[in-house]
Amino acid sequence: MVLAWLFRKVDASRVFQSVFSADRGTFIGGSFLCWSLVLIAGWRWHRLLGVFEIHVPLKSLICIAQIGQFFMMFLPGPAGDDLTRMLYISRIAKGRIGEACTSVVLDRLIGLTSILLLAVLCIPAQWRLLSVTPQTYWLGVVMMVAGSAVGIALLGYFFVSQSFVFRIVEGSLGCIFNSRLHGELMRITTLLSANRSSIAKVLGAAIGTQLLVCLLFSLAGSAVGIRVPLFAWFSFVPVLLAANAVPITIAGFGVREYLLVLFLGVLGHVERERALAASIVAFSMILVVSLIGGVVYIFYRPSRS
């Protein structure tokens, strides 16, 4: 619906002219960059499963992450990816389904955390321009508040003693869940507290992932002739990624395009047609990699660990 509204505001012929004349070399480079994100996603998941002492070969996790990219094209937000990974890991890690699925949820939370942290670091440098319109101003405010809250929570996780965290969690969960579920949650809390170095590595990889996604959108813009400094992309792409994490539209259609047109217009004075073309090119790069996941889905058969 948002996408239809956008196309009524632009000259569609100019949009598709920019898309079809996009630089092929840049498009191919962006597609390979997008595929590297799948490899990083598999590695992150491998480290998180290791925290729960669930040992699955890295190549299997990369295959599942690739399949998740395919199904993400058909469900709102990242739901397709998360549900696919939960389904496969529940087959592989029999008897450890709760912990295995927890690793998927934890990976999603770490990904969202990395987006918010990147926003806190990058948005202030562009604040003068972002405050030009009410939409970009309030989006920036929300991201800064959420990112600051996440930063404070991370400081508590990494620097507060394990016994103190254990007491806080035990006190807050004891009156909510039954004894069996409470015990399982406490065991997971203990494992997370005892493996902070692994979590820190996964968080670092997640931040690196978001930086590469910003670079991916920059390449998409460059392919259609948008000349905006790389750092400017870092200041608003995290907002776009956070919005796409909310399951509003399938594959982020409409949300991604609207925000890209909005921010590029404010920060780079980019015309709507070219900004919309950049969004379509970025989605096409992601789609190429996602379709590979469909091929993997046909041939990949997981083995139980």
Tab-separated table of C-alpha atoms in Angstrom:
chain	number	residue	atom	x	y	z
A	1	MET	CA	0.000	0.000	0.000
A	2	VAL	CA	2.838	2.386	0.901
A	3	LEU	CA	4.661	1.323	-2.240
A	4	ALA	CA	1.599	2.099	-4.378
A	5	TRP	CA	1.349	5.525	-2.736
A	6	LEU	CA	5.023	6.186	-3.488
A	7	PHE	CA	4.627	5.273	-7.151
A	8	ARG	CA	1.751	7.738	-7.424
A	9	LYS	CA	4.136	10.457	-6.200
A	10	VAL	CA	6.922	9.715	-8.699
A	11	ASP	CA	7.471	9.265	-12.413
A	12	ALA	CA	7.519	5.452	-12.650
A	13	SER	CA	9.182	5.485	-16.070
A	14	ARG	CA	12.175	7.385	-14.662
A	15	VAL	CA	12.377	4.977	-11.726
A	16	PHE	CA	12.594	1.901	-13.929
A	17	GLN	CA	14.908	3.649	-16.363
A	18	SER	CA	17.344	4.168	-13.485
A	19	VAL	CA	16.921	0.561	-12.355
A	20	PHE	CA	17.546	-0.958	-15.804
A	21	SER	CA	20.532	1.323	-16.435
A	22	ALA	CA	22.142	0.521	-13.061
A	23	ASP	CA	25.834	-0.315	-13.194
A	24	ARG	CA	26.129	-4.105	-13.630
A	25	GLY	CA	29.515	-4.433	-11.954
A	26	THR	CA	28.324	-2.629	-8.849
A	27	PHE	CA	25.208	-4.816	-8.781
A	28	ILE	CA	27.262	-8.019	-8.943
A	29	GLY	CA	29.607	-6.748	-6.229
A	30	GLY	CA	26.650	-5.906	-4.007
A	31	SER	CA	25.165	-9.367	-4.542
A	32	PHE	CA	28.412	-11.032	-3.449
A	33	LEU	CA	28.510	-8.719	-0.435
A	34	CYS	CA	24.955	-9.774	0.401
A	35	TRP	CA	25.937	-13.442	0.192
A	36	SER	CA	28.821	-12.847	2.609
A	37	LEU	CA	26.228	-11.727	5.156
A	38	VAL	CA	24.773	-15.252	5.052
A	39	LEU	CA	28.189	-16.683	5.925
A	40	ILE	CA	28.510	-14.306	8.871
A	41	ALA	CA	24.974	-15.203	10.001
A	42	GLY	CA	25.899	-18.897	10.003
A	43	TRP	CA	29.046	-18.201	12.032
A	44	ARG	CA	27.130	-16.099	14.577
A	45	TRP	CA	24.562	-18.846	15.044
A	46	HIS	CA	27.319	-21.437	15.397
A	47	ARG	CA	28.877	-19.459	18.260
A	48	LEU	CA	25.527	-19.005	20.019
A	49	LEU	CA	24.711	-22.706	19.808
A	50	GLY	CA	28.148	-23.352	21.284
A	51	VAL	CA	27.137	-21.282	24.320
A	52	PHE	CA	24.365	-23.854	24.922
A	53	GLU	CA	26.783	-26.721	24.188
A	54	ILE	CA	24.886	-27.698	21.049
A	55	HIS	CA	27.360	-28.727	18.385
A	56	VAL	CA	26.194	-28.471	14.777
A	57	PRO	CA	28.584	-28.264	11.784
A	58	LEU	CA	29.057	-24.717	10.542
A	59	LYS	CA	28.257	-25.668	6.933
A	60	SER	CA	24.839	-26.979	8.032
A	61	LEU	CA	24.044	-23.718	9.777
A	62	ILE	CA	25.117	-21.710	6.719
A	63	CYS	CA	22.776	-23.839	4.566
A	64	ILE	CA	19.897	-23.237	6.989
A	65	ALA	CA	20.662	-19.500	7.132
A	66	GLN	CA	20.614	-19.440	3.325
A	67	ILE	CA	17.226	-21.192	3.273
A	68	GLY	CA	15.973	-18.723	5.875
A	69	GLN	CA	16.813	-15.888	3.505
A	70	PHE	CA	14.575	-17.508	0.887
A	71	PHE	CA	11.551	-17.846	3.171
A	72	MET	CA	12.060	-14.333	4.520
A	73	MET	CA	10.760	-13.143	1.141
A	74	PHE	CA	7.277	-14.546	1.908
A	75	LEU	CA	6.547	-13.504	5.494
A	76	PRO	CA	6.418	-10.148	7.339
A	77	GLY	CA	9.690	-8.801	8.691
A	78	PRO	CA	12.332	-11.414	9.602
A	79	ALA	CA	9.689	-13.985	10.635
A	80	GLY	CA	10.420	-16.262	7.670
A	81	ASP	CA	14.104	-16.482	8.572
A	82	ASP	CA	13.498	-17.077	12.287
A	83	LEU	CA	10.776	-19.695	11.817
A	84	THR	CA	12.850	-21.551	9.227
A	85	ARG	CA	15.863	-21.706	11.492
A	86	MET	CA	13.753	-22.844	14.458
A	87	LEU	CA	12.174	-25.591	12.381
A	88	TYR	CA	15.480	-26.959	11.116
A	89	ILE	CA	17.355	-26.716	14.410
A	90	SER	CA	14.526	-28.479	16.243
A	91	ARG	CA	15.035	-31.418	13.874
A	92	ILE	CA	18.800	-31.453	14.279
A	93	ALA	CA	19.071	-30.873	18.037
A	94	LYS	CA	16.549	-33.411	19.305
A	95	GLY	CA	16.029	-33.110	23.048
A	96	ARG	CA	17.504	-29.579	23.089
A	97	ILE	CA	14.710	-27.801	21.235
A	98	GLY	CA	14.162	-25.085	23.863
A	99	GLU	CA	17.814	-24.035	23.964
A	100	ALA	CA	18.213	-24.372	20.191
A	101	CYS	CA	15.235	-22.082	19.534
A	102	THR	CA	16.486	-19.707	22.226
A	103	SER	CA	19.692	-19.309	20.185
A	104	VAL	CA	17.605	-18.077	17.233
A	105	VAL	CA	15.733	-15.548	19.385
A	106	LEU	CA	18.995	-14.440	20.990
A	107	ASP	CA	20.617	-13.976	17.591
A	108	ARG	CA	17.690	-11.796	16.481
A	109	LEU	CA	17.930	-9.695	19.660
A	110	ILE	CA	21.684	-9.256	19.221
A	111	GLY	CA	21.097	-8.179	15.625
A	112	LEU	CA	18.564	-5.565	16.709
A	113	THR	CA	20.930	-4.431	19.464
A	114	SER	CA	23.739	-3.907	16.936
A	115	ILE	CA	21.413	-1.778	14.782
A	116	LEU	CA	20.489	0.454	17.718
A	117	LEU	CA	24.105	0.826	18.851
A	118	LEU	CA	25.167	1.825	15.350
A	119	ALA	CA	22.358	4.366	15.236
A	120	VAL	CA	23.496	5.931	18.529
A	121	LEU	CA	26.998	6.315	17.111
A	122	CYS	CA	26.054	7.668	13.686
A	123	ILE	CA	22.821	9.672	13.996
A	124	PRO	CA	24.239	12.590	16.081
A	125	ALA	CA	26.611	13.552	13.260
A	126	GLN	CA	23.612	14.090	10.955
A	127	TRP	CA	21.247	15.489	13.567
A	128	ARG	CA	21.027	18.989	12.068
A	129	LEU	CA	19.774	17.586	8.770
A	130	LEU	CA	17.600	14.893	10.340
A	131	SER	CA	15.733	17.498	12.389
A	132	VAL	CA	14.575	19.286	9.225
A	133	THR	CA	11.360	17.256	8.939
A	134	PRO	CA	9.151	15.932	11.789
A	135	GLN	CA	9.284	12.378	10.421
A	136	THR	CA	13.075	12.079	10.399
A	137	TYR	CA	13.345	14.010	13.678
A	138	TRP	CA	11.105	11.633	15.627
A	139	LEU	CA	12.571	8.540	14.002
A	140	GLY	CA	15.995	9.765	15.106
A	141	VAL	CA	14.737	10.455	18.634
A	142	VAL	CA	13.185	7.002	18.984
A	143	MET	CA	16.350	5.308	17.737
A	144	MET	CA	18.572	7.341	20.057
A	145	VAL	CA	16.414	6.604	23.113
A	146	ALA	CA	16.153	2.901	22.310
A	147	GLY	CA	19.868	2.671	21.509
A	148	SER	CA	20.842	4.398	24.748
A	149	ALA	CA	18.644	2.011	26.762
A	150	VAL	CA	20.226	-0.975	25.011
A	151	GLY	CA	23.712	0.433	25.646
A	152	ILE	CA	23.005	0.750	29.376
A	153	ALA	CA	21.646	-2.816	29.470
A	154	LEU	CA	24.790	-4.099	27.735
A	155	LEU	CA	27.034	-2.329	30.237
A	156	GLY	CA	25.113	-4.067	32.995
A	157	TYR	CA	25.435	-7.442	31.289
A	158	PHE	CA	29.169	-7.231	30.628
A	159	PHE	CA	30.364	-5.479	33.783
A	160	VAL	CA	27.969	-6.459	36.597
A	161	SER	CA	28.997	-9.593	38.510
A	162	GLN	CA	27.454	-12.907	37.498
A	163	SER	CA	26.028	-13.589	40.966
A	164	PHE	CA	24.243	-10.215	41.013
A	165	VAL	CA	22.677	-10.827	37.590
A	166	PHE	CA	21.635	-14.293	38.749
A	167	ARG	CA	19.873	-12.909	41.829
A	168	ILE	CA	18.060	-10.214	39.821
A	169	VAL	CA	16.809	-12.671	37.216
A	170	GLU	CA	15.843	-15.263	39.818
A	171	GLY	CA	13.846	-12.720	41.795
A	172	SER	CA	12.008	-11.392	38.753
A	173	LEU	CA	11.234	-14.778	37.182
A	174	GLY	CA	10.421	-16.764	40.292
A	175	CYS	CA	6.975	-15.227	40.721
A	176	ILE	CA	6.039	-15.524	37.023
A	177	PHE	CA	6.939	-19.024	35.805
A	178	ASN	CA	6.436	-22.502	37.237
A	179	SER	CA	9.333	-24.328	38.848
A	180	ARG	CA	10.351	-26.368	35.791
A	181	LEU	CA	10.354	-23.436	33.363
A	182	HIS	CA	11.944	-21.216	35.993
A	183	GLY	CA	14.792	-23.701	36.403
A	184	GLU	CA	15.373	-23.851	32.648
A	185	LEU	CA	15.432	-20.054	32.355
A	186	MET	CA	17.895	-19.815	35.222
A	187	ARG	CA	20.159	-22.370	33.541
A	188	ILE	CA	20.095	-20.346	30.318
A	189	THR	CA	20.884	-17.183	32.306
A	190	THR	CA	23.844	-18.932	33.912
A	191	LEU	CA	25.183	-20.066	30.525
A	192	LEU	CA	24.854	-16.562	29.079
A	193	SER	CA	26.619	-15.030	32.076
A	194	ALA	CA	29.428	-17.580	31.873
A	195	ASN	CA	29.997	-17.016	28.144
A	196	ARG	CA	30.183	-13.251	27.902
A	197	SER	CA	33.241	-13.374	25.668
A	198	SER	CA	31.359	-15.458	23.086
A	199	ILE	CA	28.392	-13.092	23.246
A	200	ALA	CA	30.758	-10.139	22.778
A	201	LYS	CA	32.216	-11.768	19.650
A	202	VAL	CA	28.738	-12.400	18.243
A	203	LEU	CA	27.758	-8.805	18.996
A	204	GLY	CA	30.904	-7.564	17.244
A	205	ALA	CA	30.068	-9.711	14.215
A	206	ALA	CA	26.501	-8.364	14.259
A	207	ILE	CA	27.755	-4.771	14.255
A	208	GLY	CA	30.041	-5.677	11.362
A	209	THR	CA	27.020	-7.133	9.574
A	210	GLN	CA	25.074	-3.878	9.916
A	211	LEU	CA	28.048	-1.892	8.598
A	212	LEU	CA	28.168	-4.186	5.567
A	213	VAL	CA	24.419	-3.713	5.021
A	214	CYS	CA	24.973	0.064	5.062
A	215	LEU	CA	27.694	-0.483	2.453
A	216	LEU	CA	25.268	-2.630	0.446
A	217	PHE	CA	22.731	0.202	0.260
A	218	SER	CA	25.521	2.619	-0.599
A	219	LEU	CA	26.491	0.382	-3.526
A	220	ALA	CA	22.856	0.242	-4.635
A	221	GLY	CA	22.743	4.047	-4.580
A	222	SER	CA	26.019	4.305	-6.451
A	223	ALA	CA	24.697	1.892	-9.101
A	224	VAL	CA	21.893	4.334	-9.983
A	225	GLY	CA	24.061	7.443	-9.784
A	226	ILE	CA	23.453	8.647	-6.205
A	227	ARG	CA	26.514	10.402	-4.836
A	228	VAL	CA	26.054	10.575	-1.062
A	229	PRO	CA	28.986	10.216	1.391
A	230	LEU	CA	29.288	6.717	2.876
A	231	PHE	CA	28.959	8.012	6.434
A	232	ALA	CA	25.553	9.507	5.574
A	233	TRP	CA	24.289	5.998	4.799
A	234	PHE	CA	25.497	4.849	8.219
A	235	SER	CA	23.331	7.531	9.840
A	236	PHE	CA	19.974	6.387	8.457
A	237	VAL	CA	20.221	2.798	7.176
A	238	PRO	CA	20.112	1.497	10.808
A	239	VAL	CA	16.729	3.251	11.167
A	240	LEU	CA	15.563	1.487	8.004
A	241	LEU	CA	16.820	-1.887	9.275
A	242	ALA	CA	15.115	-1.445	12.637
A	243	ALA	CA	11.834	-0.600	10.915
A	244	ASN	CA	12.144	-3.685	8.699
A	245	ALA	CA	12.573	-5.830	11.823
A	246	VAL	CA	8.971	-4.980	12.755
A	247	PRO	CA	6.683	-7.505	10.981
A	248	ILE	CA	4.497	-4.953	9.189
A	249	THR	CA	4.935	-5.818	5.522
A	250	ILE	CA	6.210	-8.850	3.605
A	251	ALA	CA	9.959	-8.616	2.927
A	252	GLY	CA	9.872	-4.995	4.138
A	253	PHE	CA	8.087	-3.788	0.989
A	254	GLY	CA	6.956	-0.194	1.332
A	255	VAL	CA	8.701	0.522	4.632
A	256	ARG	CA	12.161	0.242	3.088
A	257	GLU	CA	11.223	2.354	0.067
A	258	TYR	CA	9.446	5.055	2.062
A	259	LEU	CA	12.302	5.533	4.535
A	260	LEU	CA	14.975	5.479	1.842
A	261	VAL	CA	13.149	8.161	-0.165
A	262	LEU	CA	12.586	10.196	3.007
A	263	PHE	CA	16.152	10.113	4.340
A	264	LEU	CA	17.928	10.478	0.991
A	265	GLY	CA	15.736	13.476	0.244
A	266	VAL	CA	16.646	15.140	3.534
A	267	LEU	CA	20.331	14.194	3.781
A	268	GLY	CA	21.362	14.208	0.135
A	269	HIS	CA	18.619	16.159	-1.645
A	270	VAL	CA	18.165	13.083	-3.853
A	271	GLU	CA	15.114	13.094	-6.117
A	272	ARG	CA	12.417	10.565	-5.268
A	273	GLU	CA	12.735	8.605	-8.501
A	274	ARG	CA	16.428	7.918	-8.017
A	275	ALA	CA	16.016	7.066	-4.316
A	276	LEU	CA	13.220	4.635	-5.133
A	277	ALA	CA	15.366	3.084	-7.851
A	278	ALA	CA	18.173	2.590	-5.301
A	279	SER	CA	15.750	0.751	-3.011
A	280	ILE	CA	14.647	-1.543	-5.854
A	281	VAL	CA	18.274	-2.292	-6.774
A	282	ALA	CA	19.143	-3.051	-3.126
A	283	PHE	CA	16.168	-5.395	-2.869
A	284	SER	CA	17.202	-7.075	-6.139
A	285	MET	CA	20.659	-7.787	-4.695
A	286	ILE	CA	19.030	-9.382	-1.654
A	287	LEU	CA	16.588	-11.284	-3.866
A	288	VAL	CA	19.390	-12.867	-5.913
A	289	VAL	CA	20.922	-14.330	-2.749
A	290	SER	CA	17.509	-15.340	-1.402
A	291	LEU	CA	16.721	-17.316	-4.557
A	292	ILE	CA	19.917	-19.307	-4.014
A	293	GLY	CA	18.325	-20.295	-0.702
A	294	GLY	CA	15.428	-21.798	-2.664
A	295	VAL	CA	17.849	-24.053	-4.533
A	296	VAL	CA	19.545	-25.061	-1.274
A	297	TYR	CA	16.111	-25.851	0.201
A	298	ILE	CA	15.461	-28.377	-2.578
A	299	PHE	CA	18.696	-30.323	-2.058
A	300	TYR	CA	19.692	-29.825	1.583
A	301	ARG	CA	18.693	-32.550	4.038
A	302	PRO	CA	19.726	-31.971	7.679
A	303	SER	CA	21.238	-34.787	9.711
A	304	ARG	CA	20.572	-35.138	13.400
A	305	SER	CA	23.385	-34.134	15.757
